[in-house]
GROMACS .gro file of C-alpha atoms in nm:
model
  338
    1MET     CA    1   9.541   9.468  14.679
    2ASP     CA    2   9.769   9.430  14.378
    3PRO     CA    3   9.693   9.118  14.172
    4ASP     CA    4   9.943   8.834  14.183
    5TRP     CA    5  10.032   8.831  13.812
    6ALA     CA    6  10.247   8.521  13.850
    7TYR     CA    7   9.950   8.310  13.957
    8LEU     CA    8   9.664   8.430  13.742
    9PRO     CA    9   9.415   8.148  13.666
   10ALA     CA   10   9.531   7.909  13.395
   11LEU     CA   11   9.227   7.987  13.178
   12HIS     CA   12   9.302   8.359  13.184
   13LEU     CA   13   9.667   8.301  13.096
   14SER     CA   14   9.566   8.069  12.811
   15LEU     CA   15   9.337   8.339  12.672
   16ILE     CA   16   9.622   8.592  12.687
   17LEU     CA   17   9.856   8.350  12.514
   18ASP     CA   18   9.596   8.285  12.244
   19LYS     CA   19   9.592   8.657  12.160
   20LEU     CA   20   9.967   8.665  12.098
   21VAL     CA   21  10.015   8.598  11.727
   22GLU     CA   22  10.391   8.627  11.688
   23ARG     CA   23  10.592   8.330  11.811
   24LEU     CA   24  10.852   8.560  11.969
   25ASP     CA   25  10.576   8.691  12.196
   26HIS     CA   26  10.507   8.331  12.304
   27ILE     CA   27  10.873   8.293  12.397
   28TRP     CA   28  10.870   8.615  12.600
   29PHE     CA   29  10.541   8.512  12.763
   30SER     CA   30  10.700   8.188  12.881
   31ALA     CA   31  11.001   8.377  13.021
   32VAL     CA   32  10.791   8.583  13.266
   33CYS     CA   33  10.795   8.323  13.545
   34LYS     CA   34  10.771   7.949  13.608
   35ASN     CA   35  10.390   7.946  13.613
   36TRP     CA   36  10.359   8.132  13.281
   37HIS     CA   37  10.621   7.900  13.133
   38SER     CA   38  10.423   7.592  13.240
   39ILE     CA   39  10.102   7.733  13.085
   40ALA     CA   40  10.278   7.804  12.755
   41LYS     CA   41  10.440   7.460  12.759
   42LEU     CA   42  10.108   7.285  12.823
   43ASN     CA   43   9.929   7.475  12.545
   44HIS     CA   44  10.201   7.396  12.291
   45GLN     CA   45  10.226   7.031  12.392
   46ASN     CA   46   9.851   7.003  12.335
   47ASN     CA   47   9.911   7.126  11.977
   48GLU     CA   48   9.698   7.434  12.037
   49PHE     CA   49   9.930   7.635  11.813
   50LYS     CA   50  10.033   7.375  11.557
   51SER     CA   51   9.878   7.560  11.260
   52LYS     CA   52   9.851   7.894  11.436
   53VAL     CA   53  10.200   8.029  11.388
   54LEU     CA   54  10.297   8.307  11.150
   55PRO     CA   55  10.638   8.321  10.988
   56MET     CA   56  10.842   8.635  11.047
   57LEU     CA   57  11.045   8.828  10.792
   58MET     CA   58  11.421   8.828  10.848
   59ILE     CA   59  11.553   9.170  10.742
   60PRO     CA   60  11.869   9.382  10.773
   61THR     CA   61  11.921   9.558  11.106
   62GLU     CA   62  11.851   9.928  11.138
   63ARG     CA   63  12.222  10.006  11.121
   64LYS     CA   64  12.284   9.756  10.838
   65SER     CA   65  12.500   9.526  11.050
   66ARG     CA   66  12.698   9.275  10.845
   67LYS     CA   67  12.689   9.023  11.131
   68LYS     CA   68  12.328   9.029  11.248
   69ARG     CA   69  11.972   9.045  11.118
   70SER     CA   70  11.641   9.160  11.264
   71LEU     CA   71  11.289   9.015  11.258
   72TYR     CA   72  10.977   9.192  11.134
   73GLY     CA   73  10.634   9.075  11.252
   74ILE     CA   74  10.360   9.127  10.995
   75ALA     CA   75  10.083   9.092  11.256
   76ALA     CA   76  10.227   9.354  11.491
   77LYS     CA   77  10.367   9.551  11.193
   78LYS     CA   78  10.689   9.623  11.377
   79VAL     CA   79  11.056   9.534  11.389
   80TYR     CA   80  11.139   9.334  11.700
   81HIS     CA   81  11.445   9.439  11.896
   82PHE     CA   82  11.582   9.089  11.878
   83GLN     CA   83  11.883   9.033  11.654
   84LEU     CA   84  11.990   8.702  11.504
   85PRO     CA   85  12.361   8.615  11.468
   86VAL     CA   86  12.330   8.575  11.091
   87PRO     CA   87  12.582   8.749  10.860
   88TYR     CA   88  12.420   8.979  10.608
   89SER     CA   89  12.714   8.960  10.371
   90LYS     CA   90  12.578   8.626  10.247
   91ARG     CA   91  12.248   8.540  10.083
   92CYS     CA   92  12.045   8.275  10.264
   93CYS     CA   93  11.940   8.023  10.001
   94GLY     CA   94  11.701   7.837  10.228
   95SER     CA   95  11.500   7.862  10.551
   96SER     CA   96  11.364   7.530  10.675
   97HIS     CA   97  11.260   7.402  11.020
   98GLY     CA   98  11.439   7.696  11.185
   99TRP     CA   99  11.764   7.631  10.994
  100LEU     CA  100  11.918   7.867  10.740
  101ALA     CA  101  12.135   7.761  10.447
  102THR     CA  102  12.428   7.948  10.292
  103VAL     CA  103  12.673   7.843  10.020
  104ASP     CA  104  13.036   7.932   9.952
  105SER     CA  105  13.243   7.947   9.632
  106CYS     CA  106  13.331   7.575   9.662
  107TYR     CA  107  12.958   7.492   9.663
  108VAL     CA  108  12.971   7.383  10.027
  109ILE     CA  109  12.630   7.435  10.184
  110THR     CA  110  12.634   7.518  10.554
  111LEU     CA  111  12.324   7.481  10.772
  112MET     CA  112  12.299   7.707  11.076
  113ASN     CA  113  12.030   7.755  11.339
  114PRO     CA  114  12.034   8.107  11.487
  115PHE     CA  115  11.753   8.021  11.730
  116LYS     CA  116  11.938   7.743  11.915
  117ASN     CA  117  12.282   7.693  12.062
  118VAL     CA  118  12.384   7.423  11.815
  119ALA     CA  119  12.687   7.391  11.590
  120PRO     CA  120  12.655   7.467  11.217
  121ILE     CA  121  12.637   7.167  10.983
  122PRO     CA  122  12.871   7.186  10.681
  123LEU     CA  123  12.768   6.950  10.402
  124PRO     CA  124  12.996   6.783  10.144
  125PRO     CA  125  13.054   7.005   9.838
  126LEU     CA  126  12.812   6.982   9.548
  127ASN     CA  127  12.939   6.926   9.196
  128PRO     CA  128  12.835   7.243   9.009
  129GLY     CA  129  12.938   7.109   8.669
  130LEU     CA  130  13.026   7.391   8.431
  131SER     CA  131  12.875   7.664   8.648
  132HIS     CA  132  13.088   7.972   8.705
  133LYS     CA  133  13.258   7.973   9.042
  134TYR     CA  134  13.190   8.340   9.110
  135LEU     CA  135  12.816   8.290   9.055
  136PHE     CA  136  12.781   8.039   9.340
  137GLU     CA  137  12.511   8.237   9.523
  138GLN     CA  138  12.308   8.291   9.207
  139ASN     CA  139  12.338   7.923   9.118
  140MET     CA  140  12.204   7.797   9.452
  141HIS     CA  141  11.829   7.845   9.415
  142LYS     CA  142  11.683   7.673   9.718
  143VAL     CA  143  11.784   7.435   9.997
  144THR     CA  144  11.530   7.258  10.217
  145LEU     CA  145  11.520   6.996  10.494
  146SER     CA  146  11.289   6.701  10.547
  147VAL     CA  147  11.288   6.741  10.929
  148ASP     CA  148  11.469   6.936  11.200
  149PRO     CA  149  11.827   6.797  11.241
  150THR     CA  150  11.820   6.897  11.607
  151SER     CA  151  11.551   6.644  11.693
  152ASN     CA  152  11.647   6.399  11.415
  153PRO     CA  153  12.028   6.416  11.395
  154ASP     CA  154  12.063   6.081  11.215
  155ASP     CA  155  11.748   6.081  11.006
  156TYR     CA  156  11.710   6.394  10.792
  157VAL     CA  157  11.747   6.470  10.423
  158VAL     CA  158  11.874   6.788  10.258
  159ALA     CA  159  11.761   6.868   9.904
  160ALA     CA  160  11.900   7.143   9.681
  161VAL     CA  161  11.802   7.304   9.352
  162TYR     CA  162  12.115   7.452   9.196
  163THR     CA  163  12.297   7.563   8.874
  164GLN     CA  164  12.150   7.767   8.589
  165ALA     CA  165  11.995   7.445   8.456
  166CYS     CA  166  11.811   7.401   8.791
  167ASN     CA  167  11.942   7.056   8.877
  168LEU     CA  168  11.825   6.864   9.183
  169ALA     CA  169  12.038   6.675   9.435
  170PHE     CA  170  11.985   6.538   9.783
  171ILE     CA  171  12.192   6.397  10.068
  172LYS     CA  172  12.099   6.203  10.382
  173ALA     CA  173  12.241   6.259  10.728
  174GLY     CA  174  12.591   6.114  10.760
  175GLN     CA  175  12.648   6.057  10.387
  176LYS     CA  176  12.969   6.185  10.228
  177PHE     CA  177  12.837   6.232   9.876
  178TRP     CA  178  12.529   6.386   9.717
  179THR     CA  179  12.283   6.188   9.508
  180TYR     CA  180  12.221   6.362   9.175
  181ILE     CA  181  11.894   6.333   8.988
  182ASP     CA  182  11.929   6.219   8.624
  183GLU     CA  183  12.046   6.509   8.407
  184ASP     CA  184  11.762   6.441   8.164
  185PHE     CA  185  11.531   6.593   8.425
  186LEU     CA  186  11.618   6.960   8.443
  187CYS     CA  187  11.457   7.291   8.539
  188PHE     CA  188  11.338   7.208   8.889
  189THR     CA  189  11.195   7.526   9.041
  190ASP     CA  190  11.104   7.420   9.394
  191ILE     CA  191  11.119   7.128   9.635
  192THR     CA  192  10.906   7.010   9.924
  193PHE     CA  193  10.878   6.691  10.128
  194TYR     CA  194  10.514   6.606  10.065
  195LYS     CA  195  10.360   6.343  10.301
  196GLY     CA  196  10.695   6.174  10.421
  197ALA     CA  197  10.681   7.743   9.026
  198TYR     CA  198  10.645   7.679   9.454
  199LEU     CA  199  10.508   7.368   9.608
  200VAL     CA  200  10.291   7.414   9.915
  201LYS     CA  201  10.095   7.170  10.128
  202SER     CA  202   9.757   7.326  10.204
  203LEU     CA  203   9.584   7.308  10.541
  204GLU     CA  204   9.360   7.037  10.395
  205GLY     CA  205   9.661   6.822  10.298
  206ASN     CA  206   9.645   6.900   9.925
  207LEU     CA  207   9.955   6.975   9.720
  208LEU     CA  208   9.947   7.317   9.556
  209MET     CA  209  10.174   7.445   9.279
  210VAL     CA  210  10.220   7.820   9.250
  211ARG     CA  211  10.363   7.993   8.944
  212ARG     CA  212  10.514   8.340   8.981
  213PHE     CA  213  10.537   8.570   8.678
  214LEU     CA  214  10.800   8.844   8.671
  215GLY     CA  215  10.820   9.149   8.450
  216TYR     CA  216  11.149   9.259   8.289
  217HIS     CA  217  11.297   9.585   8.164
  218HIS     CA  218  11.536   9.555   7.868
  219PRO     CA  219  11.759   9.859   7.820
  220ASP     CA  220  12.042   9.845   7.568
  221SER     CA  221  12.310   9.730   7.810
  222SER     CA  222  12.136   9.480   8.041
  223SER     CA  223  11.798   9.356   8.162
  224TYR     CA  224  11.660   9.351   8.512
  225SER     CA  225  11.343   9.241   8.686
  226THR     CA  226  11.068   9.496   8.739
  227GLY     CA  227  10.898   9.275   8.996
  228THR     CA  228  10.614   9.029   9.028
  229GLU     CA  229  10.325   9.077   8.785
  230SER     CA  230  10.099   8.789   8.891
  231PHE     CA  231  10.067   8.442   9.044
  232GLU     CA  232   9.876   8.132   8.939
  233VAL     CA  233   9.780   7.857   9.187
  234TYR     CA  234   9.707   7.496   9.087
  235LYS     CA  235   9.582   7.202   9.291
  236LEU     CA  236   9.765   6.881   9.206
  237GLU     CA  237   9.590   6.546   9.233
  238LEU     CA  238   9.832   6.254   9.263
  239ASP     CA  239   9.785   5.879   9.243
  240VAL     CA  240   9.806   5.745   9.598
  241GLN     CA  241  10.021   5.444   9.509
  242SER     CA  242  10.240   5.559   9.222
  243GLY     CA  243  10.257   5.931   9.304
  244LYS     CA  244  10.193   6.019   8.939
  245LEU     CA  245  10.010   6.339   8.853
  246LEU     CA  246   9.648   6.265   8.765
  247GLN     CA  247   9.503   6.613   8.732
  248MET     CA  248   9.601   6.979   8.773
  249SER     CA  249   9.325   7.232   8.845
  250LYS     CA  250   9.369   7.608   8.850
  251LEU     CA  251   9.229   7.773   9.164
  252ASN     CA  252   9.053   8.111   9.175
  253SER     CA  253   9.033   8.104   9.554
  254LEU     CA  254   9.261   7.973   9.827
  255GLY     CA  255   8.978   7.886  10.065
  256ASP     CA  256   9.109   7.907  10.422
  257ASN     CA  257   9.472   7.912  10.308
  258VAL     CA  258   9.709   8.209  10.312
  259LEU     CA  259  10.044   8.129  10.148
  260PHE     CA  260  10.394   8.252  10.233
  261LEU     CA  261  10.647   8.210   9.950
  262GLY     CA  262  11.009   8.301   9.879
  263ASP     CA  263  11.354   8.156   9.939
  264SER     CA  264  11.214   7.980  10.247
  265ASP     CA  265  11.003   7.668  10.274
  266SER     CA  266  10.659   7.746  10.133
  267ILE     CA  267  10.404   7.778  10.415
  268SER     CA  268  10.023   7.784  10.444
  269VAL     CA  269   9.835   7.923  10.744
  270SER     CA  270   9.468   7.965  10.834
  271ALA     CA  271   9.299   8.278  10.696
  272SER     CA  272   9.010   8.248  10.940
  273TYR     CA  273   9.233   8.221  11.247
  274PHE     CA  274   9.442   8.521  11.140
  275SER     CA  275   9.150   8.718  10.996
  276HIS     CA  276   9.241   9.023  11.207
  277CYS     CA  277   9.585   9.059  11.051
  278LEU     CA  278   9.600   8.864  10.721
  279ARG     CA  279   9.419   8.914  10.391
  280LYS     CA  280   9.207   8.625  10.269
  281ASP     CA  281   9.286   8.456   9.932
  282SER     CA  282   9.633   8.609   9.942
  283ILE     CA  283   9.996   8.518   9.882
  284TYR     CA  284  10.258   8.692  10.097
  285TYR     CA  285  10.577   8.679   9.895
  286SER     CA  286  10.937   8.784   9.951
  287ASP     CA  287  11.194   8.874   9.688
  288ASP     CA  288  11.376   8.563   9.565
  289PHE     CA  289  11.507   8.688   9.230
  290TYR     CA  290  11.883   8.655   9.200
  291ASP     CA  291  12.062   8.715   8.871
  292ASN     CA  292  12.405   8.841   8.761
  293ASP     CA  293  12.332   9.196   8.879
  294PRO     CA  294  12.041   9.110   9.102
  295TYR     CA  295  11.956   9.422   9.296
  296PRO     CA  296  12.041   9.754   9.129
  297PHE     CA  297  11.757   9.903   9.336
  298GLY     CA  298  11.770   9.661   9.628
  299PRO     CA  299  11.547   9.358   9.700
  300PHE     CA  300  11.220   9.545   9.645
  301ASP     CA  301  10.988   9.267   9.526
  302ASN     CA  302  10.797   9.193   9.847
  303GLY     CA  303  10.420   9.216   9.870
  304ILE     CA  304  10.073   9.063   9.895
  305TYR     CA  305   9.894   8.923   9.590
  306ASN     CA  306   9.520   8.852   9.602
  307VAL     CA  307   9.441   8.545   9.393
  308LYS     CA  308   9.072   8.633   9.363
  309ASP     CA  309   9.085   8.993   9.239
  310ARG     CA  310   9.451   8.999   9.125
  311SER     CA  311   9.531   9.307   9.333
  312PHE     CA  312   9.858   9.393   9.508
  313ALA     CA  313   9.931   9.537   9.852
  314LYS     CA  314  10.234   9.582  10.078
  315TYR     CA  315  10.313   9.423  10.413
  316TYR     CA  316  10.661   9.574  10.452
  317PRO     CA  317  10.779   9.906  10.310
  318TYR     CA  318  11.068   9.910  10.065
  319ASN     CA  319  11.382  10.054  10.224
  320PRO     CA  320  11.628  10.216   9.977
  321SER     CA  321  11.909  10.162  10.230
  322PHE     CA  322  11.891   9.788  10.157
  323LYS     CA  323  12.030   9.849   9.807
  324ARG     CA  324  12.258   9.566   9.686
  325MET     CA  325  12.191   9.361   9.998
  326PRO     CA  326  12.056   9.002   9.990
  327PRO     CA  327  11.677   8.976  10.010
  328PRO     CA  328  11.470   8.925  10.327
  329LEU     CA  329  11.313   8.583  10.375
  330TRP     CA  330  11.050   8.412  10.589
  331VAL     CA  331  11.160   8.221  10.899
  332LEU     CA  332  10.968   8.003  11.143
  333GLN     CA  333  11.127   7.999  11.486
  334PRO     CA  334  11.140   7.644  11.628
  335PHE     CA  335  10.965   7.577  11.954
  336LYS     CA  336  11.093   7.292  12.172
  337TRP     CA  337  11.012   7.267  12.542
  338ASP     CA  338  11.250   7.102  12.785
   0.00000   0.00000   0.00000
């Protein structure tokens, strides 16, 4: 007799689900039938996969569509035939809680969620000061969200690092104007919402600061980046009450943390859980360099850096056809069960 795949024992289905690393595979698992959907829903509601989700790399489509993008899974080492309705004519200057951020020449940031059927959220225009209008994409370094606006439509905060001076501004849901941080405090390099460079919250709840060092080539006419040369990781110890920095310690090992860095929110996942597909003590980074002539050779600066032995490796091959296209970035697909 043929087995009744729809009604396999719950334990067996849970074991199958546990072997699926990519979140897209979880979605397809749940779409098989009602019983498989209920098993997936139960496992996720029990927080079985809270820290067991890998980000995916959003890349150009095979045919270089200007209206859609593809997803690459580093565990499966393949491009998924699932295209997101995200224009590739614009650089995404942020990926946070499933939302992507773009900016136009008037410094209006628009938040869009390609994973859900929700309307885009245009924000009030930022004041770019003396920044050049035609450099609006270069001047928007990173945009991040405190929480998912879908589940918290009236209680989220958007923060942005922008301009060549790396100013910081934030705006709360429903506000009509941005709040600008004092101009005496310049050169912000990253932002994160820690407990309610790159700044990453480790699996243990510590705040890590990561410095990325780029190399440069300086011909007579112009200079351009030759790519990442190294990273340095520091553990920050803060005063519980005041939040002031007490101590900064350089780390030579990441412990059970594997870091994902780039234009997206910085993410840490468990090295032991993903030991079959991730390298321990490593940083998986995407290209986030954006200057006046950012990509004469394309966004090539993607790779794996081992903090312990300072070695490099690749997780995604450089594609010359991506020349002069915005860089790939990490995305975490949201999971919400009805």
